[in-house]
PDB file of C-alpha atoms in Angstrom:
ATOM      1  CA  UNK F 224     216.698 102.053 220.410  1.00 37.00           C
ATOM      2  CA  UNK F 225     215.982 101.539 217.212  1.00 38.00           C
ATOM      3  CA  UNK F 226     212.029 101.141 215.744  1.00 39.00           C
ATOM      4  CA  UNK F 227     210.866  97.690 214.014  1.00 38.00           C
ATOM      5  CA  UNK F 228     213.069  96.161 217.059  1.00 36.00           C
ATOM      6  CA  UNK F 229     210.158  96.256 219.479  1.00 34.00           C
ATOM      7  CA  UNK F 230     207.006  95.906 219.758  1.00 34.00           C
ATOM      8  CA  UNK F 231     204.505  96.695 216.693  1.00 33.00           C
ATOM      9  CA  UNK F 232     206.047  95.831 213.585  1.00 37.00           C
ATOM     10  CA  UNK F 233     209.154  93.865 215.324  1.00 35.00           C
ATOM     11  CA  UNK F 234     211.343  92.036 212.992  1.00 37.00           C
ATOM     12  CA  UNK F 235     212.799  90.411 215.970  1.00 40.00           C
ATOM     13  CA  UNK F 236     211.962  86.287 215.500  1.00 50.00           C
ATOM     14  CA  UNK F 237     208.798  84.717 216.892  1.00 55.00           C
ATOM     15  CA  UNK F 238     209.573  82.777 220.352  1.00 56.00           C
ATOM     16  CA  UNK F 239     207.193  80.023 219.029  1.00 63.00           C
ATOM     17  CA  UNK F 240     208.972  77.287 218.325  1.00 70.00           C
ATOM     18  CA  UNK F 241     208.582  75.841 214.529  1.00 70.00           C
ATOM     19  CA  UNK F 242     207.621  72.541 216.006  1.00 70.00           C
ATOM     20  CA  UNK F 243     204.565  74.626 217.815  1.00 70.00           C
ATOM     21  CA  UNK F 244     203.783  76.896 214.852  1.00 75.00           C
ATOM     22  CA  UNK F 245     203.340  73.681 213.084  1.00 78.00           C
ATOM     23  CA  UNK F 246     201.487  71.785 215.288  1.00 81.00           C
ATOM     24  CA  UNK F 247     199.297  75.292 215.454  1.00 82.00           C
ATOM     25  CA  UNK F 248     199.328  75.007 211.897  1.00 83.00           C
ATOM     26  CA  UNK F 249     197.965  71.523 211.282  1.00 90.00           C
ATOM     27  CA  UNK F 250     195.170  72.371 214.115  1.00 93.00           C
ATOM     28  CA  UNK F 251     192.555  72.361 210.779  1.00 94.00           C
ATOM     29  CA  UNK F 252     193.708  68.825 210.043  1.00 95.00           C
ATOM     30  CA  UNK F 253     192.993  67.412 213.240  1.00 96.00           C
ATOM     31  CA  UNK F 254     189.546  69.638 213.320  1.00 96.00           C
ATOM     32  CA  UNK F 255     188.820  67.679 209.995  1.00 96.00           C
ATOM     33  CA  UNK F 256     189.244  64.181 211.414  1.00 96.00           C
ATOM     34  CA  UNK F 257     187.734  64.725 214.799  1.00 96.00           C
ATOM     35  CA  UNK F 258     184.420  66.745 213.253  1.00 95.00           C
ATOM     36  CA  UNK F 259     184.041  63.947 210.125  1.00 93.00           C
ATOM     37  CA  UNK F 260     184.007  61.183 212.659  1.00 93.00           C
ATOM     38  CA  UNK F 261     181.736  62.879 215.809  1.00 90.00           C
ATOM     39  CA  UNK F 262     179.370  64.191 212.906  1.00 85.00           C
ATOM     40  CA  UNK F 263     178.691  60.648 211.132  1.00 85.00           C
ATOM     41  CA  UNK F 264     178.088  59.285 214.224  1.00 84.00           C
ATOM     42  CA  UNK F 265     176.098  61.573 216.157  1.00 79.00           C
ATOM     43  CA  UNK F 266     172.246  59.725 216.615  1.00 64.00           C
ATOM     44  CA  UNK F 267     172.350  58.471 213.101  1.00 63.00           C
ATOM     45  CA  UNK F 268     169.067  59.364 211.182  1.00 78.00           C
ATOM     46  CA  UNK F 269     166.533  61.031 213.599  1.00 83.00           C
ATOM     47  CA  UNK F 270     162.628  59.717 213.117  1.00 86.00           C
ATOM     48  CA  UNK F 271     160.556  62.103 211.431  1.00 85.00           C
ATOM     49  CA  UNK F 272     158.951  64.094 213.619  1.00 84.00           C
ATOM     50  CA  UNK F 273     155.675  62.354 213.575  1.00 86.00           C
ATOM     51  CA  UNK F 274     157.001  59.642 214.422  1.00 88.00           C
ATOM     52  CA  UNK F 275     155.882  57.689 217.013  1.00 89.00           C
ATOM     53  CA  UNK F 276     156.681  58.335 220.360  1.00 88.00           C
ATOM     54  CA  UNK F 277     157.881  54.632 220.648  1.00 90.00           C
ATOM     55  CA  UNK F 278     160.036  55.034 217.218  1.00 89.00           C
ATOM     56  CA  UNK F 279     161.141  58.144 218.829  1.00 90.00           C
ATOM     57  CA  UNK F 280     162.510  56.304 222.146  1.00 89.00           C
ATOM     58  CA  UNK F 281     163.823  53.558 220.472  1.00 89.00           C
ATOM     59  CA  UNK F 282     166.037  55.417 218.238  1.00 89.00           C
ATOM     60  CA  UNK F 283     167.311  57.237 221.977  1.00 89.00           C
ATOM     61  CA  UNK F 284     168.004  53.978 223.016  1.00 88.00           C
ATOM     62  CA  UNK F 285     169.945  52.903 219.700  1.00 87.00           C
ATOM     63  CA  UNK F 286     172.088  56.423 219.357  1.00 86.00           C
ATOM     64  CA  UNK F 287     172.769  56.634 223.161  1.00 85.00           C
ATOM     65  CA  UNK F 288     176.497  55.945 223.835  1.00 86.00           C
ATOM     66  CA  UNK F 289     177.378  56.927 219.738  1.00 87.00           C
ATOM     67  CA  UNK F 290     176.138  60.290 220.366  1.00 87.00           C
ATOM     68  CA  UNK F 291     177.770  60.681 223.773  1.00 89.00           C
ATOM     69  CA  UNK F 292     181.164  60.299 221.973  1.00 91.00           C
ATOM     70  CA  UNK F 293     180.164  62.253 218.890  1.00 91.00           C
ATOM     71  CA  UNK F 294     179.844  65.316 220.948  1.00 93.00           C
ATOM     72  CA  UNK F 295     182.917  64.301 223.145  1.00 95.00           C
ATOM     73  CA  UNK F 296     184.776  64.367 219.371  1.00 95.00           C
ATOM     74  CA  UNK F 297     182.908  67.486 218.815  1.00 95.00           C
ATOM     75  CA  UNK F 298     184.245  69.200 221.133  1.00 96.00           C
ATOM     76  CA  UNK F 299     187.412  68.227 220.757  1.00 97.00           C
ATOM     77  CA  UNK F 300     187.210  69.451 216.589  1.00 97.00           C
ATOM     78  CA  UNK F 301     185.569  72.686 218.183  1.00 96.00           C
ATOM     79  CA  UNK F 302     188.706  73.466 220.244  1.00 97.00           C
ATOM     80  CA  UNK F 303     191.159  72.982 217.898  1.00 96.00           C
ATOM     81  CA  UNK F 304     189.431  74.576 214.720  1.00 96.00           C
ATOM     82  CA  UNK F 305     189.861  77.794 217.005  1.00 95.00           C
ATOM     83  CA  UNK F 306     192.630  77.216 216.933  1.00 93.00           C
ATOM     84  CA  UNK F 307     192.996  77.183 213.603  1.00 94.00           C
ATOM     85  CA  UNK F 308     190.773  80.008 213.196  1.00 94.00           C
ATOM     86  CA  UNK F 309     193.497  82.159 214.935  1.00 91.00           C
ATOM     87  CA  UNK F 310     196.269  80.645 212.673  1.00 89.00           C
ATOM     88  CA  UNK F 311     194.060  81.637 209.658  1.00 92.00           C
ATOM     89  CA  UNK F 312     193.940  84.919 210.888  1.00 91.00           C
ATOM     90  CA  UNK F 313     197.375  85.567 210.744  1.00 88.00           C
ATOM     91  CA  UNK F 314     197.984  84.077 207.482  1.00 89.00           C
ATOM     92  CA  UNK F 315     195.719  85.329 205.283  1.00 91.00           C
ATOM     93  CA  UNK F 316     196.338  88.507 207.281  1.00 90.00           C
ATOM     94  CA  UNK F 317     199.627  88.532 206.308  1.00 88.00           C
ATOM     95  CA  UNK F 318     198.526  88.743 202.159  1.00 88.00           C
ATOM     96  CA  UNK F 319     195.461  90.673 202.242  1.00 87.00           C
ATOM     97  CA  UNK F 320     197.738  93.100 203.658  1.00 86.00           C
ATOM     98  CA  UNK F 321     200.789  92.938 201.772  1.00 84.00           C
ATOM     99  CA  UNK F 322     198.192  93.372 197.993  1.00 78.00           C
ATOM    100  CA  UNK F 323     195.573  95.268 199.442  1.00 76.00           C
ATOM    101  CA  UNK F 324     197.436  97.564 202.219  1.00 73.00           C
ATOM    102  CA  UNK F 325     194.473  96.897 204.477  1.00 71.00           C
ATOM    103  CA  UNK F 326     192.609  93.826 206.449  1.00 80.00           C
ATOM    104  CA  UNK F 327     188.623  93.219 205.824  1.00 87.00           C
ATOM    105  CA  UNK F 328     188.288  90.095 204.395  1.00 89.00           C
ATOM    106  CA  UNK F 329     190.795  88.695 207.829  1.00 92.00           C
ATOM    107  CA  UNK F 330     188.366  89.313 209.652  1.00 93.00           C
ATOM    108  CA  UNK F 331     185.398  88.243 208.133  1.00 95.00           C
ATOM    109  CA  UNK F 332     187.217  85.005 207.617  1.00 95.00           C
ATOM    110  CA  UNK F 333     187.939  85.066 211.548  1.00 95.00           C
ATOM    111  CA  UNK F 334     185.077  85.410 212.541  1.00 96.00           C
ATOM    112  CA  UNK F 335     182.541  83.650 210.615  1.00 97.00           C
ATOM    113  CA  UNK F 336     184.856  80.538 211.197  1.00 97.00           C
ATOM    114  CA  UNK F 337     183.939  81.374 214.854  1.00 97.00           C
ATOM    115  CA  UNK F 338     180.532  81.653 214.152  1.00 97.00           C
ATOM    116  CA  UNK F 339     180.096  78.625 212.125  1.00 97.00           C
ATOM    117  CA  UNK F 340     182.179  76.369 214.498  1.00 97.00           C
ATOM    118  CA  UNK F 341     179.682  78.040 217.509  1.00 97.00           C
ATOM    119  CA  UNK F 342     176.784  76.407 215.416  1.00 96.00           C
ATOM    120  CA  UNK F 343     177.798  73.261 214.556  1.00 95.00           C
ATOM    121  CA  UNK F 344     178.979  72.478 218.036  1.00 95.00           C
ATOM    122  CA  UNK F 345     175.725  73.908 219.462  1.00 95.00           C
ATOM    123  CA  UNK F 346     174.165  71.630 217.110  1.00 93.00           C
ATOM    124  CA  UNK F 347     175.626  68.459 217.463  1.00 92.00           C
ATOM    125  CA  UNK F 348     175.444  68.581 221.498  1.00 92.00           C
ATOM    126  CA  UNK F 349     171.343  69.412 220.877  1.00 92.00           C
ATOM    127  CA  UNK F 350     171.423  65.960 219.117  1.00 90.00           C
ATOM    128  CA  UNK F 351     173.261  64.158 221.970  1.00 89.00           C
ATOM    129  CA  UNK F 352     171.400  65.354 224.389  1.00 89.00           C
ATOM    130  CA  UNK F 353     168.171  64.433 222.883  1.00 89.00           C
ATOM    131  CA  UNK F 354     169.499  60.754 222.831  1.00 88.00           C
ATOM    132  CA  UNK F 355     171.588  60.993 226.167  1.00 84.00           C
ATOM    133  CA  UNK F 356     168.791  59.295 228.353  1.00 84.00           C
ATOM    134  CA  UNK F 357     168.329  56.664 226.358  1.00 84.00           C
ATOM    135  CA  UNK F 358     165.126  53.984 226.682  1.00 83.00           C
ATOM    136  CA  UNK F 359     163.914  56.713 229.568  1.00 85.00           C
ATOM    137  CA  UNK F 360     164.064  59.426 227.024  1.00 85.00           C
ATOM    138  CA  UNK F 361     161.249  61.648 226.882  1.00 88.00           C
ATOM    139  CA  UNK F 362     159.293  61.325 223.315  1.00 88.00           C
ATOM    140  CA  UNK F 363     157.784  64.234 222.945  1.00 91.00           C
ATOM    141  CA  UNK F 364     161.427  66.440 224.891  1.00 90.00           C
ATOM    142  CA  UNK F 365     163.709  64.303 222.119  1.00 90.00           C
ATOM    143  CA  UNK F 366     161.056  65.713 219.394  1.00 90.00           C
ATOM    144  CA  UNK F 367     161.518  69.328 220.382  1.00 91.00           C
ATOM    145  CA  UNK F 368     165.132  69.218 220.858  1.00 91.00           C
ATOM    146  CA  UNK F 369     166.063  67.435 217.433  1.00 89.00           C
ATOM    147  CA  UNK F 370     163.858  70.736 215.419  1.00 88.00           C
ATOM    148  CA  UNK F 371     165.296  73.171 217.744  1.00 91.00           C
ATOM    149  CA  UNK F 372     168.740  72.030 216.518  1.00 88.00           C
ATOM    150  CA  UNK F 373     167.914  73.780 213.251  1.00 89.00           C
ATOM    151  CA  UNK F 374     168.596  77.330 214.569  1.00 93.00           C
ATOM    152  CA  UNK F 375     172.441  76.205 215.465  1.00 95.00           C
ATOM    153  CA  UNK F 376     172.622  74.022 212.213  1.00 93.00           C
ATOM    154  CA  UNK F 377     171.064  77.854 210.099  1.00 95.00           C
ATOM    155  CA  UNK F 378     173.398  79.143 212.139  1.00 96.00           C
ATOM    156  CA  UNK F 379     177.052  77.329 211.457  1.00 96.00           C
ATOM    157  CA  UNK F 380     175.607  77.839 207.947  1.00 96.00           C
ATOM    158  CA  UNK F 381     175.993  81.749 208.044  1.00 97.00           C
ATOM    159  CA  UNK F 382     179.356  81.439 209.913  1.00 97.00           C
ATOM    160  CA  UNK F 383     180.696  79.197 207.234  1.00 98.00           C
ATOM    161  CA  UNK F 384     179.449  80.493 204.289  1.00 97.00           C
ATOM    162  CA  UNK F 385     180.898  84.251 204.842  1.00 97.00           C
ATOM    163  CA  UNK F 386     184.469  82.437 206.390  1.00 97.00           C
ATOM    164  CA  UNK F 387     184.740  79.574 203.198  1.00 97.00           C
ATOM    165  CA  UNK F 388     183.609  82.914 200.541  1.00 97.00           C
ATOM    166  CA  UNK F 389     186.098  85.217 202.349  1.00 96.00           C
ATOM    167  CA  UNK F 390     189.062  83.095 201.973  1.00 96.00           C
ATOM    168  CA  UNK F 391     188.345  82.069 198.549  1.00 96.00           C
ATOM    169  CA  UNK F 392     188.057  85.491 196.914  1.00 94.00           C
ATOM    170  CA  UNK F 393     191.250  86.169 199.166  1.00 94.00           C
ATOM    171  CA  UNK F 394     192.959  83.461 198.125  1.00 94.00           C
ATOM    172  CA  UNK F 395     192.299  83.456 193.997  1.00 93.00           C
ATOM    173  CA  UNK F 396     192.855  88.083 194.789  1.00 89.00           C
ATOM    174  CA  UNK F 397     196.419  87.044 196.115  1.00 89.00           C
ATOM    175  CA  UNK F 398     197.498  83.127 195.575  1.00 89.00           C
ATOM    176  CA  UNK F 399     198.184  83.324 199.408  1.00 89.00           C
ATOM    177  CA  UNK F 400     197.243  79.117 198.871  1.00 93.00           C
ATOM    178  CA  UNK F 401     196.911  76.894 195.866  1.00 94.00           C
ATOM    179  CA  UNK F 402     194.581  78.397 193.446  1.00 95.00           C
ATOM    180  CA  UNK F 403     192.121  74.694 194.281  1.00 97.00           C
ATOM    181  CA  UNK F 404     192.257  75.401 197.968  1.00 96.00           C
ATOM    182  CA  UNK F 405     189.970  78.969 197.069  1.00 96.00           C
ATOM    183  CA  UNK F 406     187.716  76.946 194.439  1.00 97.00           C
ATOM    184  CA  UNK F 407     187.064  74.603 197.009  1.00 97.00           C
ATOM    185  CA  UNK F 408     186.483  77.270 199.301  1.00 97.00           C
ATOM    186  CA  UNK F 409     183.500  78.657 197.062  1.00 97.00           C
ATOM    187  CA  UNK F 410     182.331  75.490 196.719  1.00 97.00           C
ATOM    188  CA  UNK F 411     181.692  75.332 200.396  1.00 97.00           C
ATOM    189  CA  UNK F 412     179.871  78.678 200.932  1.00 97.00           C
ATOM    190  CA  UNK F 413     177.609  78.154 197.495  1.00 97.00           C
ATOM    191  CA  UNK F 414     177.180  75.143 199.847  1.00 96.00           C
ATOM    192  CA  UNK F 415     176.228  76.680 203.000  1.00 96.00           C
ATOM    193  CA  UNK F 416     174.412  79.665 200.985  1.00 96.00           C
ATOM    194  CA  UNK F 417     171.764  76.432 199.721  1.00 94.00           C
ATOM    195  CA  UNK F 418     170.682  75.526 203.029  1.00 93.00           C
ATOM    196  CA  UNK F 419     169.277  78.894 204.359  1.00 93.00           C
ATOM    197  CA  UNK F 420     166.826  77.639 201.642  1.00 91.00           C
ATOM    198  CA  UNK F 421     165.579  74.418 203.740  1.00 87.00           C
ATOM    199  CA  UNK F 422     163.039  76.776 205.379  1.00 86.00           C
ATOM    200  CA  UNK F 423     160.994  76.854 203.203  1.00 84.00           C
ATOM    201  CA  UNK F 424     158.972  73.424 204.045  1.00 66.00           C
ATOM    202  CA  UNK F 425     159.946  70.422 205.804  1.00 63.00           C
ATOM    203  CA  UNK F 426     164.061  70.601 206.045  1.00 56.00           C
ATOM    204  CA  UNK F 427     164.550  66.931 205.936  1.00 60.00           C
ATOM    205  CA  UNK F 428     163.036  66.093 202.289  1.00 64.00           C
ATOM    206  CA  UNK F 429     164.043  69.696 201.378  1.00 69.00           C
ATOM    207  CA  UNK F 430     166.356  69.462 197.862  1.00 76.00           C
ATOM    208  CA  UNK F 431     168.094  72.393 198.975  1.00 76.00           C
ATOM    209  CA  UNK F 432     169.355  69.916 202.243  1.00 79.00           C
ATOM    210  CA  UNK F 433     172.381  68.754 199.716  1.00 87.00           C
ATOM    211  CA  UNK F 434     174.167  71.865 201.037  1.00 87.00           C
ATOM    212  CA  UNK F 435     175.011  70.705 204.388  1.00 90.00           C
ATOM    213  CA  UNK F 436     177.021  67.674 202.890  1.00 92.00           C
ATOM    214  CA  UNK F 437     178.730  69.707 200.198  1.00 94.00           C
ATOM    215  CA  UNK F 438     179.316  72.530 202.354  1.00 95.00           C
ATOM    216  CA  UNK F 439     180.774  70.291 205.328  1.00 95.00           C
ATOM    217  CA  UNK F 440     182.670  67.676 202.639  1.00 96.00           C
ATOM    218  CA  UNK F 441     184.243  71.591 200.888  1.00 97.00           C
ATOM    219  CA  UNK F 442     185.047  72.395 204.579  1.00 97.00           C
ATOM    220  CA  UNK F 443     186.653  69.483 205.373  1.00 97.00           C
ATOM    221  CA  UNK F 444     188.858  69.646 202.277  1.00 97.00           C
ATOM    222  CA  UNK F 445     189.731  72.897 202.678  1.00 97.00           C
ATOM    223  CA  UNK F 446     191.003  72.737 206.199  1.00 96.00           C
ATOM    224  CA  UNK F 447     193.165  70.160 205.725  1.00 96.00           C
ATOM    225  CA  UNK F 448     194.778  71.878 202.747  1.00 95.00           C
ATOM    226  CA  UNK F 449     195.020  74.791 204.296  1.00 95.00           C
ATOM    227  CA  UNK F 450     196.692  73.555 207.187  1.00 94.00           C
ATOM    228  CA  UNK F 451     199.239  70.999 205.133  1.00 93.00           C
ATOM    229  CA  UNK F 452     200.337  74.563 203.196  1.00 92.00           C
ATOM    230  CA  UNK F 453     200.845  76.261 206.102  1.00 90.00           C
ATOM    231  CA  UNK F 454     202.405  73.507 208.157  1.00 88.00           C
ATOM    232  CA  UNK F 455     204.989  73.389 205.362  1.00 88.00           C
ATOM    233  CA  UNK F 456     205.774  77.155 204.612  1.00 80.00           C
ATOM    234  CA  UNK F 457     207.206  77.322 208.659  1.00 75.00           C
ATOM    235  CA  UNK F 458     210.633  76.102 208.456  1.00 64.00           C
ATOM    236  CA  UNK F 459     210.562  77.423 204.919  1.00 64.00           C
ATOM    237  CA  UNK F 460     209.478  81.226 205.971  1.00 49.00           C
ATOM    238  CA  UNK F 461     211.822  80.980 209.184  1.00 43.00           C
ATOM    239  CA  UNK F 462     214.679  80.164 206.128  1.00 44.00           C
ATOM    240  CA  UNK F 463     213.919  83.397 203.894  1.00 43.00           C
ATOM    241  CA  UNK F 464     213.457  85.370 206.341  1.00 39.00           C
ATOM    242  CA  UNK F 465     217.377  84.593 207.819  1.00 38.00           C
ATOM    243  CA  UNK F 466     218.292  84.955 204.507  1.00 37.00           C
ATOM    244  CA  UNK F 467     216.585  88.216 204.097  1.00 37.00           C
ATOM    245  CA  UNK F 468     218.390  89.881 207.235  1.00 37.00           C
ATOM    246  CA  UNK F 469     222.038  87.728 206.305  1.00 40.00           C
ATOM    247  CA  UNK F 470     221.801  89.956 202.744  1.00 39.00           C
ATOM    248  CA  UNK F 471     221.003  93.463 204.657  1.00 39.00           C
ATOM    249  CA  UNK F 472     223.932  93.193 207.305  1.00 41.00           C
ATOM    250  CA  UNK F 473     226.526  91.461 204.918  1.00 43.00           C
TER     251      UNK F 473
END
């Protein structure tokens, strides 16, 4: 039996069809669209903590339906992102292994992505739960849930900051993807890192809150860009592999 034909390091063709590989690659773009829509409609602007109970009830009543829809879209976005994280692990792993001989930042990208998406799904779900009862909402409970949601939001910042910083550095070092995606990733990482400073003072009024829109916007742009580039490589890589095999057997 020829080594390299079976097991680890096999050179046999991937049994996953190219169409399926493209769909997996585009899971990042699917995540971006679902997440953006879900995030935008997730409960609107929540009232200030010291707002009256009636204000909190009115907020829940006005946002009951769109909050439920937001949770559903975010769950679907999370599902897509898990597949995207797997795709990232493969593509960045190949590039890092070829350039550095080992995979370290690739593991950071994968783990950071999983932590980040877990945090944001939890945060958006908590906002949806706070408004789920509509006009029957207990203002004290809703206020407490929204305040507690700061934890998952910061957890998401930790994960996405780690993922984007590692992806940005690895892209600029290896040229695995277009250089602009590496720059966007680093901008997003800086944005998420800034959100750590919102723990000082009122997070709603903190100047460092600008890190959230900056980080999430960069994440969305980066995810779409990486997805499209990965998808375009599927057929090309298969052709390159076929040509390579032909040259070795010719």
